[in-house]
PDB file of C-alpha atoms in Angstrom:
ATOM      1  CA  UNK A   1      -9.018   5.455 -15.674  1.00  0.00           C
ATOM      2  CA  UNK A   2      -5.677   7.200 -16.464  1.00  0.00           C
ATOM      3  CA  UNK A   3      -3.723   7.335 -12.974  1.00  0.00           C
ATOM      4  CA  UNK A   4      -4.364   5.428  -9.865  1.00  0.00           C
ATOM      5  CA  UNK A   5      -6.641   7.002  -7.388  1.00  0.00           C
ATOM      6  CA  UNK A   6      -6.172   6.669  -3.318  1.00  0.00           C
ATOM      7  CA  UNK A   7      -9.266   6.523  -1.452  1.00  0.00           C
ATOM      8  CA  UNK A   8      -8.857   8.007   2.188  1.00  0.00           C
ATOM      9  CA  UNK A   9     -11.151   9.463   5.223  1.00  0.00           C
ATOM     10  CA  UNK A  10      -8.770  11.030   7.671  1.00  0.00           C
ATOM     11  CA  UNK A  11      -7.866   8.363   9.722  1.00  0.00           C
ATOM     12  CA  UNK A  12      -5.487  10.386  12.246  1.00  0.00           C
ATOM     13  CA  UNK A  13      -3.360   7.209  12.913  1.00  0.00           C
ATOM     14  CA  UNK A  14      -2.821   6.869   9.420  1.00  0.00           C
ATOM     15  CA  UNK A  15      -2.302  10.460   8.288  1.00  0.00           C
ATOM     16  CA  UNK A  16       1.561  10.228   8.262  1.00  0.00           C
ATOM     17  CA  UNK A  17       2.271   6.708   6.969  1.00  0.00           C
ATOM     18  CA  UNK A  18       0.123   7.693   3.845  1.00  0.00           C
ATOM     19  CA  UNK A  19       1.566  10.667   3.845  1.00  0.00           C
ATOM     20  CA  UNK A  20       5.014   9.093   3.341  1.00  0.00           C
ATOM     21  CA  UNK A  21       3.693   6.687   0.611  1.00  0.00           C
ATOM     22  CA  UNK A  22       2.396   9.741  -1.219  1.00  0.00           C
ATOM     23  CA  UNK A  23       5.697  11.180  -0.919  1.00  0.00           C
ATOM     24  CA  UNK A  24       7.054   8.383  -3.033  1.00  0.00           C
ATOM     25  CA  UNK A  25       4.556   8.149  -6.058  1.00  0.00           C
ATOM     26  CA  UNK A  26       4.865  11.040  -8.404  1.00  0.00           C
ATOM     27  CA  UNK A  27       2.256  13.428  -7.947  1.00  0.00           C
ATOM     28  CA  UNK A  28       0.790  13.307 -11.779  1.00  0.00           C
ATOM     29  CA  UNK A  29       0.743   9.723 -11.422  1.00  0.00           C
ATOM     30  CA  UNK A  30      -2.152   9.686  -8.377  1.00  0.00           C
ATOM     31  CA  UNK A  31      -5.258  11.166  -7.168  1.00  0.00           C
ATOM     32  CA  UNK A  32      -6.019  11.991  -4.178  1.00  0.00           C
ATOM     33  CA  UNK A  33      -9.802  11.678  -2.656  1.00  0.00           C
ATOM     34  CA  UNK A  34     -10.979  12.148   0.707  1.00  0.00           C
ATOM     35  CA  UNK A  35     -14.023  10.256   1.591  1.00  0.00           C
ATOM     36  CA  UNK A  36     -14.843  12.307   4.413  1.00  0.00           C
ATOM     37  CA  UNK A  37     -14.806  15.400   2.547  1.00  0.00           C
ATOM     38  CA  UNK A  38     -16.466  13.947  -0.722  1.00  0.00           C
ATOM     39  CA  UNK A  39     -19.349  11.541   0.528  1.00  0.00           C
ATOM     40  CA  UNK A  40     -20.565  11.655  -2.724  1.00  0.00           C
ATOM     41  CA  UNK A  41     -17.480   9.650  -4.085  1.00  0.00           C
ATOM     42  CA  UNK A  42     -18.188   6.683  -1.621  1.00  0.00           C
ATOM     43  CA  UNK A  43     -20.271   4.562  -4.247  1.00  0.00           C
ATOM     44  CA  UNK A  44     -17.596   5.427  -7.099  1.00  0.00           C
ATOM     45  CA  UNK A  45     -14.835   4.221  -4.581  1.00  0.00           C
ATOM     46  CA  UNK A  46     -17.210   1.365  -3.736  1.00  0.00           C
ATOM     47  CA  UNK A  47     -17.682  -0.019  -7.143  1.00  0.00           C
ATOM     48  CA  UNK A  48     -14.233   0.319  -7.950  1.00  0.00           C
ATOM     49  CA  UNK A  49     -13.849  -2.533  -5.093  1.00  0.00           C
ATOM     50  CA  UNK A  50     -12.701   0.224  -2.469  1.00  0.00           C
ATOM     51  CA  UNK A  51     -13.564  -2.249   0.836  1.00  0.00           C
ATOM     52  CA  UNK A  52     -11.877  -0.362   3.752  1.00  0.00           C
ATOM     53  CA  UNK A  53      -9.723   2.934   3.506  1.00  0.00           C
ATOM     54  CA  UNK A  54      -6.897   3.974   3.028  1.00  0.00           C
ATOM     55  CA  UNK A  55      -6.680   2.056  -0.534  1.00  0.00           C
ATOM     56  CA  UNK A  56      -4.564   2.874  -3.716  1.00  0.00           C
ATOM     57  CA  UNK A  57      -7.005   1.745  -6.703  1.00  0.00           C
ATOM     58  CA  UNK A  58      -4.756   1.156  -9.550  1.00  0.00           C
ATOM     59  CA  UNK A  59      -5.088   2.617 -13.162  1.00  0.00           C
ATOM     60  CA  UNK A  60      -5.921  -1.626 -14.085  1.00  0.00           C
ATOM     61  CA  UNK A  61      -8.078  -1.605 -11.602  1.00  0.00           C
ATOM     62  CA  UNK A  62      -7.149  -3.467  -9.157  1.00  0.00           C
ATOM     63  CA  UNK A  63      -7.221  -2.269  -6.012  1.00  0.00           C
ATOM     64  CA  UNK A  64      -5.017  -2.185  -3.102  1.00  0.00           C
ATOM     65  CA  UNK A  65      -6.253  -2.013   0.569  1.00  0.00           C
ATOM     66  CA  UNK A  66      -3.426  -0.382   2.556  1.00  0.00           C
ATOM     67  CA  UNK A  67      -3.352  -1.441   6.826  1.00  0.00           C
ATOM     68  CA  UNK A  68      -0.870   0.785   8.684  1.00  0.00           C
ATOM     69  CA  UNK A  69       0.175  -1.500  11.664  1.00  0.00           C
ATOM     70  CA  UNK A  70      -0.292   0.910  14.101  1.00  0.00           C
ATOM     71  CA  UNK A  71       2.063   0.833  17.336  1.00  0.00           C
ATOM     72  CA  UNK A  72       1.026   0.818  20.859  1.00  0.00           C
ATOM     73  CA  UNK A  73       2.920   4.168  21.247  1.00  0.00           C
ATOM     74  CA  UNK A  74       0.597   5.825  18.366  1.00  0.00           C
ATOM     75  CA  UNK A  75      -2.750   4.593  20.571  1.00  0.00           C
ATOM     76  CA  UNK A  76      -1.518   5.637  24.027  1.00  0.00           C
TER      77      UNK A  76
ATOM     78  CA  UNK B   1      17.347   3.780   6.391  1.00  0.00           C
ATOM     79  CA  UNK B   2      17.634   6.192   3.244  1.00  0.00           C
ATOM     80  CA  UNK B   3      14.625   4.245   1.513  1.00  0.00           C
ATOM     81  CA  UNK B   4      12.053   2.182   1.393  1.00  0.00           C
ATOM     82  CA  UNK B   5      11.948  -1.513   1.536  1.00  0.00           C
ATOM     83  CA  UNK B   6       9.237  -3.241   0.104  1.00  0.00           C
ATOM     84  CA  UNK B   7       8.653  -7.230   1.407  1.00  0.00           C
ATOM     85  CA  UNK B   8       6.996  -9.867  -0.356  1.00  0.00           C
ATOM     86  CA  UNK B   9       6.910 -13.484  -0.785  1.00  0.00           C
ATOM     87  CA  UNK B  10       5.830 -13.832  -4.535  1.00  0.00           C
ATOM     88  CA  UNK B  11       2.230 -14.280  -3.610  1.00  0.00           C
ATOM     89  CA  UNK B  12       0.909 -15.311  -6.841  1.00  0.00           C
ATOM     90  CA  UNK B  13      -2.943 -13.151  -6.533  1.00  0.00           C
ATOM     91  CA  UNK B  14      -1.107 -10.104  -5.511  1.00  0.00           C
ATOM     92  CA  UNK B  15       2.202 -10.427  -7.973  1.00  0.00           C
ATOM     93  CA  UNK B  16       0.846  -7.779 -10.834  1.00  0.00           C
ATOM     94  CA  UNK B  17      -0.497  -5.502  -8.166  1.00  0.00           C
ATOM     95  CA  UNK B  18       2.429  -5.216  -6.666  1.00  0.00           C
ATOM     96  CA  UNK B  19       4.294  -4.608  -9.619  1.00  0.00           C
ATOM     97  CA  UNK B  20       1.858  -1.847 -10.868  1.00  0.00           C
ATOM     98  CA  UNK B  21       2.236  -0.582  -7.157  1.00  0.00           C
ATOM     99  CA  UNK B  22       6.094  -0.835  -7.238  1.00  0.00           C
ATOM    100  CA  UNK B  23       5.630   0.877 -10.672  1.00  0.00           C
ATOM    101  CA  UNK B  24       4.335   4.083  -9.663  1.00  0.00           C
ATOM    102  CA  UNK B  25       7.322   4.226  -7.186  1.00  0.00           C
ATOM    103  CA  UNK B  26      10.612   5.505  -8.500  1.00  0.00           C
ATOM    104  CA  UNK B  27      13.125   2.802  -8.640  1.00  0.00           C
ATOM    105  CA  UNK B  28      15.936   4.424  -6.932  1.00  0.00           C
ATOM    106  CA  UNK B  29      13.280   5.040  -3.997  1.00  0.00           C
ATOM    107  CA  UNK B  30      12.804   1.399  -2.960  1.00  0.00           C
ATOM    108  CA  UNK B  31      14.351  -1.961  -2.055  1.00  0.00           C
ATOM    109  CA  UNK B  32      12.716  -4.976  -3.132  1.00  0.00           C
ATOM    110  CA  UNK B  33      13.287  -7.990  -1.018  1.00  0.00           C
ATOM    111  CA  UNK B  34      11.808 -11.251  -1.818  1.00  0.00           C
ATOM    112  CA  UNK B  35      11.568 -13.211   1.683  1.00  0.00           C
ATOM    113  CA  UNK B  36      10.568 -16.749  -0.008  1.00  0.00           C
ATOM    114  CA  UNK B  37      14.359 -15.879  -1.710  1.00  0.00           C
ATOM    115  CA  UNK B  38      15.938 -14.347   0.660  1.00  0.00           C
ATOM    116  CA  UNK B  39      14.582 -15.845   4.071  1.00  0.00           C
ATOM    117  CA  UNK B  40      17.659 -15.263   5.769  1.00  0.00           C
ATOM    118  CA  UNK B  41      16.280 -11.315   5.933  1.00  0.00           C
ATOM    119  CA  UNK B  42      12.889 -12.338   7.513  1.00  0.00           C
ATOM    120  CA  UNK B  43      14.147 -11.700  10.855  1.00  0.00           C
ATOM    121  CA  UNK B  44      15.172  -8.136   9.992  1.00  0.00           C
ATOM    122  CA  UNK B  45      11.821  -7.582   8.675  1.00  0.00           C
ATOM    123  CA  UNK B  46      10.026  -8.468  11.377  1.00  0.00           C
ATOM    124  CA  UNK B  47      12.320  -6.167  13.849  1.00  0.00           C
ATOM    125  CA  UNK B  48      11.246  -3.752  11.235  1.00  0.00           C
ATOM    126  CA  UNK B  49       7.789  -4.811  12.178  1.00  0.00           C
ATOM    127  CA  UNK B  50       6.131  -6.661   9.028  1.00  0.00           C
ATOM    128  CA  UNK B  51       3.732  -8.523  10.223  1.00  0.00           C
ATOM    129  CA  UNK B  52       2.120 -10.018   6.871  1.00  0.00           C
ATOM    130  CA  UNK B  53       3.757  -9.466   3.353  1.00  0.00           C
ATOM    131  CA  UNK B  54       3.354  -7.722   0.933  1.00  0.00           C
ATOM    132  CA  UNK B  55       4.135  -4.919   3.206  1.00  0.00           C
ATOM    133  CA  UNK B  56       6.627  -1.504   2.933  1.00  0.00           C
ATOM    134  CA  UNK B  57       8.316  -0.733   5.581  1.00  0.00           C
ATOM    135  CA  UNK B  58       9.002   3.736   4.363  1.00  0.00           C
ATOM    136  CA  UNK B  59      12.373   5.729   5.296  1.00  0.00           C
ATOM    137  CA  UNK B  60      10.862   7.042   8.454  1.00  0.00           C
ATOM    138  CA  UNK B  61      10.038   3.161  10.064  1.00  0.00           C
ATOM    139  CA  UNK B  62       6.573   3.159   9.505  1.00  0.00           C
ATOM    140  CA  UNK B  63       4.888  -0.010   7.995  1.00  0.00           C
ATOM    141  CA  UNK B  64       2.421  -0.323   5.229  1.00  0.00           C
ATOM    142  CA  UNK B  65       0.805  -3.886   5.138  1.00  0.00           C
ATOM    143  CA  UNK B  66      -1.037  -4.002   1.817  1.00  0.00           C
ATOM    144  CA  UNK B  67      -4.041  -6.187   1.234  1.00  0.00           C
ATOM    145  CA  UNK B  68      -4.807  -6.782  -2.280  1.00  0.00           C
ATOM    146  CA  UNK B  69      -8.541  -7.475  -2.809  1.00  0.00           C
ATOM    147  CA  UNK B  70      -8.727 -10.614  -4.645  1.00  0.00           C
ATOM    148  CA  UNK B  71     -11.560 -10.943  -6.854  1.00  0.00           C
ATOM    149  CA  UNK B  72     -13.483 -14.195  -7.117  1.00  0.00           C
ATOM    150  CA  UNK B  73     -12.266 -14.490 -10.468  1.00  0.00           C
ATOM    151  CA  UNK B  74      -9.061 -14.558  -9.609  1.00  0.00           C
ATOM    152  CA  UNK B  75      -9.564 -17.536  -7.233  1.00  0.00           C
ATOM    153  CA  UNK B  76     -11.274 -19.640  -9.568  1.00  0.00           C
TER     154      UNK B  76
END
């Protein structure tokens, strides 16, 4: 694996914090993957050690499981 | 806040994910603030609202608590 991949499905709380993290890694330096869209990538994010979305799996492969702490205001 | 500021403690499982995460991130884009060094700034990380480290707290206040899945080998 050349560039680190990030794993996602959607989550609407989420949407703009990863958003903003994107925003900061270089474009050519990620891919993007959207398990809602792409079921059929589940068991490739799975065996990469993907245990809970989103998560950044790194180009070592080590993988990063990302928790926006979500505020009250964003579940009202 | 013009960037982002990303917390940690020096967590030893997590130290080389965190610096492959920090090293898809432009430099001049982030802050990197050391709490177990620096403890006098823990306070203004948790107005901030980290609530676990490592965590990055973006330009736009959101926080990102990241979870790095430790392997079993890595705890032996």
């Amino acid at each position: 694996m050349t560039k680190a991949i990030f794993y996602h499905a959607g989550c609407p709380v989420c949407v703009s914090a990863e958003t903003d993290l994107l925003s900061l890694i270089p474009s050519n330096e990620v891919a993007i993957v959207h398990l809602g869209s792409e079921p059929q990538k589940i068991k490739e994010a799975a065996h990469a050690g993907v245990q809970s979305v989103p998560a950044l799996v790194l180009a070592n492969g080590n993988v990063l499981h990302i928790n926006f702490g979500a505020s009250i205001e964003d579940l009202k």
